[in-house]
Amino acid sequence: MTKILDVENLSISFRTDEGLITPVQNASFSVEKGKTLGIVGESGSGKSISTKAAMRLLPNTAMIGEGSRIDYYAKNGQKIDVPSLRSGDPTIGRLRGGEIGMIFQEPMASFSPVYTVGNQITEAIRLHRKVGRREAREIAVDMLDRVGLTNPSQRVDQYPHELSGGMRQRAMIALALSAGPALLIADEPTTALDVTIQAQVLKLMKKLQEELEMGMIFITHDLGVVAQVADDVVVMQKGEVVERGTVRDVIRNPQEDYTKRLLAAIPRLDRVKPPAALTGKKHRPLIDVKNLVVDFDVKTKRMFRTDITKVRAVDDVSFTIKKGETVGLVGESGSGKTTVGRAILRAIDPPDGEVVFHRKKKGDIDLAHASAEELRAVRSKLNMAFHERPVHVHSLGGDLLRSFRPEMSLVFQDPYSSLNPRMTVRDIIAEPLVASGLMSNRDEVDARVREIAERCKIELEHLRRFPHAFSGGQRQRICIARALVSKPKFVVCDECVSALDVSIQAEIVDLLKNIQEEMGVSFLFIAHDLAVVAQISHSVAVLYHGKFVEYGPTEKVFYSPRHPYTQALLSAVPHPDPDAVFAPIRLEGGFRHPVATVSGEKVTLTDAPAGFDPNSAPVKLVEIEEGHFVACHYVEEMPLQNPGLASEISAPVRVTGTVA
Amino acid sequence: MGDIVLLRFTLERFVGMVITMAMVTVMVFLIMELPPGDYADRYAFRKYSGTGVNVTEADIEAIRRDLGLDKPMVLRYFDWIGGIVLHWDFGQAFAFETSVTKVIGDKVWLTAGILFATLLLTYIVSIPIGIFAAVRRGSAVDYGLTVFSYLGLALPNFLLALVMLYFANRWFGADIGGLFSAQYRDAPWSAAKVWDMMKHLWLPAVVLAWSAVAYQIQTVRATMSDELNKLSVTAARARGVPETKLLIKYPARLAINPVVSTIGFDVNRIFSELPIVAVVLGLTELGELLLRAYLDLDMNVAGAILLMLTFAIVFMNFFSDLLLAWLDPRIKLGA
Amino acid sequence: MTDATQLSAAEAKERERQLKYYSASQWTLIWWRFRRHRAAMLAASLLGLMALAGIFAEFVAPYGPVSRDTKYIEGAPQIPRFCDAGGCSVVPFINGTKTERDPVTLRALSVPDPEVRHYIKFFVKGERVKLLGFIPIDRHLVGLSPDVDQKIHFWGTDDLGRDVFSRTIYATRTSLSIGVIGVLISFVLALIIGGIAGYFGDIIDNVIQRVTEVIRVVPIIPLYMGLAAAMPKEWSTTQVYFAMTLILGLFGWPTLARRIRSQLLSIRNEDYVVAARLAGARPGRIIAQHMLPSFTSFIIVDLVISFPYMILSETALSFVGLGLRPPSVSWGVLLQQAQSVRAIEQTPWLFIPAIFVVVAVLAFTVIGDGVRDAADPYAEAR
């Protein structure tokens, strides 16, 4: 066992206006050649500061405490006592990049936008290796090839903003490895990436580490990621190392309370039991979304004109949300999940399609096309009208829409920007009541605000305070209280827990579940974290490029997925279990929809046989079992050209179901 | 693709520049029309007052007709602008009894000389100092520079000019004001005259650059501070780029961008201060002429100069847009 | 025992401090932060003093702005002193003056007469003036006893024997008030124009942007000069004064309007504004309750930092003779008398108004910085 980096009793303090703060105290950890150390902790645990000290990357205001030891064993066998190096010592230059490579969370921000990718990689190569300009470029192209970038000899001359997020992080890995470091420090390298891309990057890093026999430090808040990549693990809390050991020991058999709590708070997709689907007649539909389409204009500048092309953000989406149901909406960035939520709430301009809000009695009035007289009658008795008839939310406008607002609300992702810092918590929560004119009596409003605050576990004393008094989790409670104060029937939660630490995430999810039980609200729960969605959703829809690829009861969609994209998405989630199989399916160049054949009562899904023309059969959502829809090339009563072929293809899809 | 975007960008900015210039001509014309009375009144008054000649309303009317001043304003505007575009003719300067073009003459080049000397001085001084202040943030030097730039913004330029002139006179002799020594003032252009002008140019350049330097130090310092905190700088440091090279290649390279984008603003500031500084320093260039023209209500001269100065600013804006596009690959690609 | 109670007392105090912080509104937080900015506090008090002196100029200034002291022409400042050859006194005094002839040029010169002492008095009787233009008073803050046949000139006199100190105080009123009115006019214009641009959007916004651009590219002092030159020569000083404020105000708005517009646009996209819209608030309520409060503190910053431009422009215009005209007094008008190197050498005290200009501009800039730092108390709360 050869140690590369040995850190002991590391303490780091900063001088600030408020005095001395010490984000790292007595931290000890070490990395061995060819092994990966995972450093896990929530925000503010000091996990990335302690590794920066090893590269002498701390700002000038930082002080390393007495008795702290950071020893680095260089490639030539020399032992470097890092804290004792004077600034300006050439050893520091060698250490940075030459001995230790580093990858950061934001792949875009870690490249300078004004130089090409190749420029920045060759810079690193020429700093640490005695090679010429041309040779350095060859090495750079080779590295880009090794990290799996297509057309590396062209990519090398591109600017960072011309690459996609995943490609940028690959290029960053190429950069960090180009000077042949013995240790790679990766600081949340996959946090900003989509889960499928994260899976690829993790695989890549693991592979390169083995090939190059590097040591690696992997800093993350995600125990799932650690379980998949690390050999040893260090758990940090508030600047101190609370537990360390091999990954298996720490995850299987945690000793410290903090680690136990952390592990308990993490939702595990492989263990979660999702709420059972709401079936049967007694669960009435609340909202029917029919053929929802949202287009955005994109301007392309040409020489003498500007072309406006429509980009379809949401493409023909239909689904039903039942009363008291939580529908999860998952998908990667750019899939249109936020747009679906906002379109239903009419936060964006009227989309195409229908959003019908059902009420107790049947009967129908199309508020968009009603005559002026009818409209006036409705307006005078607005609430009554809304109580008795289905409301076509998509066609509401002006005052009608405003007075309908209390029926629906939104919880935002960022609890910092969504609360007006200049209003007291009481006024923030009361706003939906007062603004929509639902209530005007101050005492009545106060009573309602208190009732909701209690329900959301906000101390009544806090109502007088301003948002700056609260932490992220507390703020999110305020947001939820604001969303519920008008007793809406429907709330959209748009990534409402993704900005929070896991322990707080769990609290908020519990809160939402309790509220649903007590108040019978329906949620549209939008998130990219599949495990959280599984915890709370009765049914779930998977969105890809604005289209549903699969939709149905959570237990079906997540535990027997039928669509190749859903399968790939689920396989990419790293479970916090070192023994779990991590075999992400890589969808090279997207995916192909399966083909559905209906013969009699039976629906058969198969991968497309050779020679199948996807254009001949349009994509449709096909119900393969009760309530479970999959996007397929739908071929009714189509006998396969070559029935034998279907079984020969080793495709992920080969399922049969029955038509409901 | 990228080239087309760049070409389109250039074309767009060019058209924008032409539109702005057209609107500027209207505005300048309105200012020329603003003072009570017109050219004919002032011309007659200037020419004949004190000569004992009795000027009647009819005489003035005749002058007016001769010069086409009796036409409606819109037509007069087109006459004026047409003269400029077609014949480089800005009309007559009554106070000098010759054409505006003659009065302005080579003062344009003197003004351009002062402008470029000032701009050069501004950037040579402010960019390195701003970068230095940002790198040494919170140090005594930084505070000193902050105080200096506050003073630079607060000191009225004519006062600065007076003080500088006073000390220049004490240290370098009496003949420091103006743009030329006495023997060259009316001499034809020669190498010796140009050299003489160079020797005089530093004083107005320092005075005019003063506030621009103060302003740009603040800008460069602010952007540089932002850039220094960027992850890309940490990333470059983490791959072992030596500190000095790192500062120049990464944050400093980007800290120049706001300077480039405000070139037009600096020219504006310099032209704005020019007439007043010119009075104190006895410079014989467009700014001083402009002030004299205003005081005499010689609006043809004033209009011509105001137009030239503004066109120069509009052109510099255009130039700085293009320079910025060239400096920043993100703009070029229309990202 | 005592330790424990002390500790809990300290804790209670800390708790109270936190509670106060938690329930502090925007303006309280801004004030707390501004108070920490010592330079800005100092600047604010200086400016406050200046404004007070200007408002009560009739009382503060010993003499009127155009009163002449023919016995003390181009006289040097008379610094009050406590001691002279004849010993010391508790009450400050100045020496008397006598007239001598310069042996070379034979010009009449006023020189101090160490034999005579005039003691400085407060609330002395003097010229009859109307405070704020309507309250008749005859007492002034400081001066010499009316029985003494001599006037006191702290900062000397000009070539007509007018008291520089009194003139500067009166000029402070004029210059500051032009700044205030000018800023207010351009602010109202900027709000209207920026508001129209933001409200109607599209074509109107485009046109306004273009016009704004045109006004912004014309160098501002030459533009002001052109407008000022157009003021008829026969106008009274009051007319000129109002015309000047109008000119400064009418063309000061483009920068302000631009900033207002961009501020509005950035606030409009904040999540909490979207939240208000989804809460069913009408546009009026969204603007009044959610956008304006966020916006006011930034506007105040913009207002404060646009003062220096107004003051410097007025000074520059008056300095070259295109602004206010004598007998009005403003800082620029006073500095007109100090246009040459000769003035620096012979009557440097005529530059004292320049110190006021510099101090006022500096003060506004420093306050602007202080307010800017304080204006967004939530920036670092995350």
Tab-separated table of C-alpha atoms in Angstrom, chain B:
chain	number	residue	atom	x	y	z
B	1	MET	CA	-21.517	30.277	-40.118
B	2	GLY	CA	-19.516	32.235	-37.649
B	3	ASP	CA	-18.363	34.555	-40.420
B	4	ILE	CA	-21.891	35.279	-41.518
B	5	VAL	CA	-22.875	36.120	-37.973
B	6	LEU	CA	-19.910	38.471	-37.698
B	7	LEU	CA	-20.726	40.079	-41.017
B	8	ARG	CA	-24.316	40.516	-40.036
B	9	PHE	CA	-23.273	41.928	-36.703
B	10	THR	CA	-21.039	44.473	-38.460
B	11	LEU	CA	-23.790	45.397	-40.863
B	12	GLU	CA	-26.316	45.744	-38.064
B	13	ARG	CA	-24.039	48.020	-36.095
B	14	PHE	CA	-23.233	50.016	-39.218
B	15	VAL	CA	-26.886	50.617	-40.008
B	16	GLY	CA	-27.454	51.518	-36.361
B	17	MET	CA	-24.602	54.015	-36.588
B	18	VAL	CA	-26.028	55.642	-39.710
B	19	ILE	CA	-29.485	55.941	-38.139
B	20	THR	CA	-28.043	57.481	-34.988
B	21	MET	CA	-26.010	59.919	-37.073
B	22	ALA	CA	-29.095	60.943	-39.022
B	23	MET	CA	-30.971	61.591	-35.798
B	24	VAL	CA	-28.028	63.526	-34.433
B	25	THR	CA	-28.123	65.894	-37.424
B	26	VAL	CA	-31.741	66.709	-36.626
B	27	MET	CA	-30.930	67.384	-33.020
B	28	VAL	CA	-27.942	69.562	-33.871
B	29	PHE	CA	-30.031	71.493	-36.373
B	30	LEU	CA	-32.658	72.139	-33.717
B	31	ILE	CA	-29.996	73.466	-31.364
B	32	MET	CA	-28.729	75.742	-34.132
B	33	GLU	CA	-32.233	77.086	-34.601
B	34	LEU	CA	-32.812	77.586	-30.904
B	35	PRO	CA	-31.365	81.049	-30.153
B	36	PRO	CA	-33.693	83.976	-30.742
B	37	GLY	CA	-33.192	85.742	-34.071
B	38	ASP	CA	-31.469	84.161	-37.033
B	39	TYR	CA	-28.273	84.326	-38.987
B	40	ALA	CA	-29.397	87.350	-40.984
B	41	ASP	CA	-30.094	89.393	-37.830
B	42	ARG	CA	-26.801	88.527	-36.278
B	43	TYR	CA	-24.857	88.992	-39.490
B	44	ALA	CA	-26.299	92.423	-40.064
B	45	PHE	CA	-25.830	93.455	-36.480
B	46	ARG	CA	-22.255	92.276	-36.403
B	47	LYS	CA	-21.318	93.776	-39.736
B	48	TYR	CA	-22.898	97.155	-39.479
B	49	SER	CA	-23.206	97.996	-35.783
B	50	GLY	CA	-20.972	100.908	-34.952
B	51	THR	CA	-20.323	101.666	-38.617
B	52	GLY	CA	-23.067	104.231	-38.778
B	53	VAL	CA	-24.781	102.379	-41.593
B	54	ASN	CA	-28.482	102.335	-41.076
B	55	VAL	CA	-29.736	98.808	-41.517
B	56	THR	CA	-33.402	98.458	-42.220
B	57	GLU	CA	-35.667	95.498	-41.819
B	58	ALA	CA	-35.747	95.261	-45.601
B	59	ASP	CA	-31.971	94.879	-45.799
B	60	ILE	CA	-32.057	92.039	-43.340
B	61	GLU	CA	-34.899	90.507	-45.308
B	62	ALA	CA	-32.717	90.675	-48.420
B	63	ILE	CA	-29.857	88.865	-46.697
B	64	ARG	CA	-32.345	86.342	-45.484
B	65	ARG	CA	-33.633	85.728	-49.001
B	66	ASP	CA	-30.119	85.481	-50.396
B	67	LEU	CA	-29.227	82.756	-47.965
B	68	GLY	CA	-32.546	80.947	-48.262
B	69	LEU	CA	-33.383	81.619	-44.612
B	70	ASP	CA	-36.962	82.511	-45.446
B	71	LYS	CA	-37.763	78.959	-46.380
B	72	PRO	CA	-39.617	76.678	-43.950
B	73	MET	CA	-37.485	74.920	-41.340
B	74	VAL	CA	-37.685	71.502	-42.943
B	75	LEU	CA	-36.341	72.819	-46.238
B	76	ARG	CA	-33.591	74.717	-44.457
B	77	TYR	CA	-32.616	71.487	-42.713
B	78	PHE	CA	-32.271	69.736	-46.032
B	79	ASP	CA	-30.325	72.663	-47.493
B	80	TRP	CA	-27.949	72.492	-44.566
B	81	ILE	CA	-27.498	68.748	-44.555
B	82	GLY	CA	-27.309	68.661	-48.359
B	83	GLY	CA	-24.516	71.232	-48.326
B	84	ILE	CA	-22.564	69.158	-45.854
B	85	VAL	CA	-23.026	65.835	-47.583
B	86	LEU	CA	-22.568	67.040	-51.139
B	87	HIS	CA	-20.004	69.826	-50.863
B	88	TRP	CA	-18.577	69.536	-47.355
B	89	ASP	CA	-20.085	73.001	-46.883
B	90	PHE	CA	-21.279	73.929	-43.419
B	91	GLY	CA	-22.380	77.453	-44.381
B	92	GLN	CA	-20.883	80.808	-43.515
B	93	ALA	CA	-19.266	81.839	-40.251
B	94	PHE	CA	-20.362	85.437	-39.877
B	95	ALA	CA	-17.985	86.300	-37.059
B	96	PHE	CA	-15.056	85.399	-39.279
B	97	GLU	CA	-16.662	86.483	-42.529
B	98	THR	CA	-15.615	83.321	-44.247
B	99	SER	CA	-16.863	79.767	-44.623
B	100	VAL	CA	-17.154	77.451	-41.658
B	101	THR	CA	-14.948	74.919	-43.422
B	102	LYS	CA	-12.130	77.470	-43.576
B	103	VAL	CA	-12.564	78.483	-39.930
B	104	ILE	CA	-12.428	74.917	-38.772
B	105	GLY	CA	-9.554	74.041	-41.105
B	106	ASP	CA	-6.811	72.028	-39.513
B	107	LYS	CA	-8.322	72.393	-36.037
B	108	VAL	CA	-9.950	69.020	-36.685
B	109	TRP	CA	-6.539	67.382	-36.746
B	110	LEU	CA	-5.384	69.225	-33.650
B	111	THR	CA	-8.474	68.010	-31.850
B	112	ALA	CA	-7.940	64.474	-33.061
B	113	GLY	CA	-4.351	64.699	-31.848
B	114	ILE	CA	-5.440	65.792	-28.405
B	115	LEU	CA	-8.115	63.095	-28.335
B	116	PHE	CA	-5.806	60.247	-29.216
B	117	ALA	CA	-3.049	61.444	-26.918
B	118	THR	CA	-5.602	61.546	-24.102
B	119	LEU	CA	-7.087	58.136	-24.875
B	120	LEU	CA	-3.650	56.575	-25.101
B	121	LEU	CA	-2.611	58.092	-21.810
B	122	THR	CA	-5.877	57.022	-20.161
B	123	TYR	CA	-5.521	53.379	-21.118
B	124	ILE	CA	-1.804	53.122	-20.520
B	125	VAL	CA	-2.293	54.419	-17.000
B	126	SER	CA	-5.667	53.050	-15.932
B	127	ILE	CA	-5.541	49.432	-17.128
B	128	PRO	CA	-2.386	48.327	-15.308
B	129	ILE	CA	-3.284	50.342	-12.213
B	130	GLY	CA	-6.830	48.957	-12.102
B	131	ILE	CA	-5.502	45.409	-12.443
B	132	PHE	CA	-2.917	46.034	-9.758
B	133	ALA	CA	-5.514	47.496	-7.385
B	134	ALA	CA	-7.769	44.463	-7.837
B	135	VAL	CA	-4.935	42.011	-7.235
B	136	ARG	CA	-3.870	43.895	-4.114
B	137	ARG	CA	-7.414	44.346	-2.951
B	138	GLY	CA	-7.703	45.876	0.506
B	139	SER	CA	-4.064	46.939	0.649
B	140	ALA	CA	-2.870	50.467	1.360
B	141	VAL	CA	-2.140	50.951	-2.341
B	142	ASP	CA	-5.684	49.963	-3.180
B	143	TYR	CA	-7.140	52.441	-0.689
B	144	GLY	CA	-4.798	55.144	-1.974
B	145	LEU	CA	-5.984	54.509	-5.517
B	146	THR	CA	-9.602	54.567	-4.428
B	147	VAL	CA	-9.087	57.963	-2.815
B	148	PHE	CA	-7.302	59.158	-5.937
B	149	SER	CA	-10.111	58.068	-8.200
B	150	TYR	CA	-12.680	59.723	-5.954
B	151	LEU	CA	-10.694	62.935	-6.220
B	152	GLY	CA	-10.329	62.466	-9.953
B	153	LEU	CA	-14.083	62.331	-10.308
B	154	ALA	CA	-14.731	65.241	-7.957
B	155	LEU	CA	-12.151	67.788	-9.089
B	156	PRO	CA	-13.626	70.128	-11.694
B	157	ASN	CA	-11.394	69.854	-14.753
B	158	PHE	CA	-10.913	73.611	-15.169
B	159	LEU	CA	-9.568	73.803	-11.643
B	160	LEU	CA	-7.187	70.970	-12.338
B	161	ALA	CA	-6.141	72.697	-15.543
B	162	LEU	CA	-5.414	75.899	-13.639
B	163	VAL	CA	-3.376	74.153	-10.984
B	164	MET	CA	-1.426	72.154	-13.553
B	165	LEU	CA	-0.820	75.256	-15.581
B	166	TYR	CA	0.418	77.096	-12.516
B	167	PHE	CA	2.931	74.403	-11.644
B	168	ALA	CA	3.904	73.853	-15.272
B	169	ASN	CA	4.643	77.546	-15.545
B	170	ARG	CA	6.725	77.476	-12.408
B	171	TRP	CA	8.699	74.400	-13.372
B	172	PHE	CA	8.917	74.516	-17.142
B	173	GLY	CA	8.726	78.204	-17.915
B	174	ALA	CA	5.999	80.490	-19.057
B	175	ASP	CA	5.431	79.195	-22.568
B	176	ILE	CA	3.648	76.018	-21.653
B	177	GLY	CA	0.026	76.934	-22.316
B	178	GLY	CA	-1.499	76.534	-25.739
B	179	LEU	CA	-0.522	73.955	-28.292
B	180	PHE	CA	2.467	75.657	-29.887
B	181	SER	CA	5.368	77.870	-28.946
B	182	ALA	CA	5.063	81.443	-30.164
B	183	GLN	CA	7.297	81.004	-33.203
B	184	TYR	CA	5.308	78.083	-34.575
B	185	ARG	CA	1.827	79.379	-33.864
B	186	ASP	CA	1.172	80.690	-37.355
B	187	ALA	CA	3.963	78.879	-39.144
B	188	PRO	CA	3.107	76.329	-41.814
B	189	TRP	CA	3.240	72.669	-40.833
B	190	SER	CA	6.704	71.184	-40.582
B	191	ALA	CA	8.439	68.462	-38.664
B	192	ALA	CA	9.642	71.053	-36.167
B	193	LYS	CA	6.098	72.296	-35.646
B	194	VAL	CA	4.803	68.785	-35.055
B	195	TRP	CA	7.595	68.197	-32.544
B	196	ASP	CA	6.721	71.472	-30.856
B	197	MET	CA	3.097	70.391	-30.633
B	198	MET	CA	4.121	67.077	-29.066
B	199	LYS	CA	5.959	69.019	-26.379
B	200	HIS	CA	2.814	70.949	-25.563
B	201	LEU	CA	0.340	68.110	-25.908
B	202	TRP	CA	1.113	66.387	-22.626
B	203	LEU	CA	-0.497	69.052	-20.452
B	204	PRO	CA	-3.982	68.985	-21.996
B	205	ALA	CA	-3.713	65.208	-22.291
B	206	VAL	CA	-2.991	64.861	-18.575
B	207	VAL	CA	-5.797	67.228	-17.606
B	208	LEU	CA	-8.342	65.561	-19.898
B	209	ALA	CA	-7.243	62.039	-19.030
B	210	TRP	CA	-7.527	62.705	-15.309
B	211	SER	CA	-11.195	61.909	-14.785
B	212	ALA	CA	-11.243	59.241	-17.492
B	213	VAL	CA	-8.388	57.498	-15.688
B	214	ALA	CA	-10.223	57.756	-12.385
B	215	TYR	CA	-13.329	56.268	-13.939
B	216	GLN	CA	-11.569	53.476	-15.809
B	217	ILE	CA	-9.475	52.452	-12.798
B	218	GLN	CA	-12.750	51.825	-10.982
B	219	THR	CA	-14.161	49.841	-13.897
B	220	VAL	CA	-11.065	47.746	-14.442
B	221	ARG	CA	-10.702	47.124	-10.722
B	222	ALA	CA	-14.324	46.002	-10.394
B	223	THR	CA	-14.254	43.639	-13.383
B	224	MET	CA	-10.852	42.332	-12.448
B	225	SER	CA	-12.073	41.576	-8.923
B	226	ASP	CA	-15.033	39.669	-10.355
B	227	GLU	CA	-12.825	37.803	-12.790
B	228	LEU	CA	-10.312	36.886	-10.092
B	229	ASN	CA	-13.046	35.039	-8.217
B	230	LYS	CA	-14.099	33.027	-11.252
B	231	LEU	CA	-13.795	29.286	-11.170
B	232	SER	CA	-11.847	29.333	-14.436
B	233	VAL	CA	-9.044	31.220	-12.672
B	234	THR	CA	-8.957	28.685	-9.851
B	235	ALA	CA	-9.005	25.940	-12.459
B	236	ALA	CA	-6.054	27.492	-14.284
B	237	ARG	CA	-4.207	27.850	-10.991
B	238	ALA	CA	-4.983	24.220	-10.236
B	239	ARG	CA	-3.223	23.131	-13.414
B	240	GLY	CA	-0.104	24.945	-12.316
B	241	VAL	CA	-0.133	28.117	-14.412
B	242	PRO	CA	2.407	30.511	-12.832
B	243	GLU	CA	0.747	33.440	-11.061
B	244	THR	CA	1.847	36.316	-13.298
B	245	LYS	CA	1.057	34.513	-16.518
B	246	LEU	CA	-2.238	33.415	-15.005
B	247	LEU	CA	-3.248	36.976	-14.158
B	248	ILE	CA	-2.470	38.246	-17.625
B	249	LYS	CA	-3.917	35.372	-19.603
B	250	TYR	CA	-7.164	34.872	-17.695
B	251	PRO	CA	-8.673	37.682	-15.596
B	252	ALA	CA	-6.789	40.613	-17.131
B	253	ARG	CA	-7.681	39.514	-20.632
B	254	LEU	CA	-11.364	39.780	-19.726
B	255	ALA	CA	-11.009	42.893	-17.581
B	256	ILE	CA	-10.168	44.884	-20.704
B	257	ASN	CA	-13.563	44.147	-22.245
B	258	PRO	CA	-15.527	46.796	-20.317
B	259	VAL	CA	-12.812	49.316	-21.144
B	260	VAL	CA	-13.166	48.532	-24.821
B	261	SER	CA	-16.916	48.772	-24.630
B	262	THR	CA	-16.725	52.252	-23.089
B	263	ILE	CA	-14.285	53.835	-25.552
B	264	GLY	CA	-17.137	55.882	-27.005
B	265	PHE	CA	-18.091	56.966	-23.513
B	266	ASP	CA	-14.532	58.133	-22.836
B	267	VAL	CA	-14.461	60.110	-26.071
B	268	ASN	CA	-17.749	61.676	-25.033
B	269	ARG	CA	-16.314	62.610	-21.652
B	270	ILE	CA	-13.185	64.095	-23.214
B	271	PHE	CA	-15.132	66.155	-25.744
B	272	SER	CA	-17.417	67.283	-22.989
B	273	GLU	CA	-14.526	68.659	-20.975
B	274	LEU	CA	-12.588	69.977	-23.954
B	275	PRO	CA	-14.182	73.435	-24.385
B	276	ILE	CA	-13.679	74.354	-20.748
B	277	VAL	CA	-10.164	72.992	-20.430
B	278	ALA	CA	-9.314	74.674	-23.729
B	279	VAL	CA	-10.277	78.063	-22.326
B	280	VAL	CA	-8.008	77.676	-19.335
B	281	LEU	CA	-5.083	76.187	-21.228
B	282	GLY	CA	-5.473	78.463	-24.240
B	283	LEU	CA	-5.796	75.620	-26.710
B	284	THR	CA	-6.774	76.605	-30.201
B	285	GLU	CA	-8.842	73.665	-31.275
B	286	LEU	CA	-12.485	72.789	-31.877
B	287	GLY	CA	-13.609	72.920	-28.261
B	288	GLU	CA	-12.393	76.448	-27.776
B	289	LEU	CA	-13.847	77.464	-31.120
B	290	LEU	CA	-17.152	75.899	-30.152
B	291	LEU	CA	-17.319	77.928	-26.961
B	292	ARG	CA	-16.477	81.136	-28.806
B	293	ALA	CA	-19.090	80.334	-31.423
B	294	TYR	CA	-21.708	79.817	-28.723
B	295	LEU	CA	-20.819	83.085	-27.031
B	296	ASP	CA	-21.043	84.891	-30.409
B	297	LEU	CA	-24.146	82.879	-31.348
B	298	ASP	CA	-22.307	81.915	-34.521
B	299	MET	CA	-24.507	78.872	-34.814
B	300	ASN	CA	-23.211	77.611	-38.160
B	301	VAL	CA	-19.789	77.136	-36.634
B	302	ALA	CA	-21.202	75.749	-33.412
B	303	GLY	CA	-23.453	73.316	-35.273
B	304	ALA	CA	-20.631	72.104	-37.474
B	305	ILE	CA	-18.377	71.450	-34.522
B	306	LEU	CA	-21.089	69.802	-32.414
B	307	LEU	CA	-21.882	67.565	-35.377
B	308	MET	CA	-18.248	66.600	-35.874
B	309	LEU	CA	-17.674	65.818	-32.223
B	310	THR	CA	-20.838	63.742	-31.997
B	311	PHE	CA	-20.113	61.864	-35.208
B	312	ALA	CA	-16.686	61.045	-33.844
B	313	ILE	CA	-18.323	59.625	-30.703
B	314	VAL	CA	-20.859	57.612	-32.696
B	315	PHE	CA	-18.093	56.251	-34.865
B	316	MET	CA	-16.003	55.318	-31.847
B	317	ASN	CA	-19.022	53.468	-30.422
B	318	PHE	CA	-19.256	51.499	-33.644
B	319	PHE	CA	-15.538	50.839	-33.568
B	320	SER	CA	-15.638	49.646	-29.966
B	321	ASP	CA	-18.541	47.280	-30.743
B	322	LEU	CA	-16.510	45.688	-33.515
B	323	LEU	CA	-13.381	45.524	-31.399
B	324	LEU	CA	-15.340	43.831	-28.633
B	325	ALA	CA	-16.793	41.296	-31.032
B	326	TRP	CA	-13.304	40.547	-32.192
B	327	LEU	CA	-12.034	40.193	-28.621
B	328	ASP	CA	-14.822	38.006	-27.323
B	329	PRO	CA	-15.559	34.760	-29.178
B	330	ARG	CA	-18.961	34.493	-27.504
B	331	ILE	CA	-20.264	37.575	-29.313
B	332	LYS	CA	-18.874	36.486	-32.638
B	333	LEU	CA	-20.807	33.256	-32.511
B	334	GLY	CA	-24.005	34.960	-31.538
B	335	ALA	CA	-24.263	32.893	-28.381
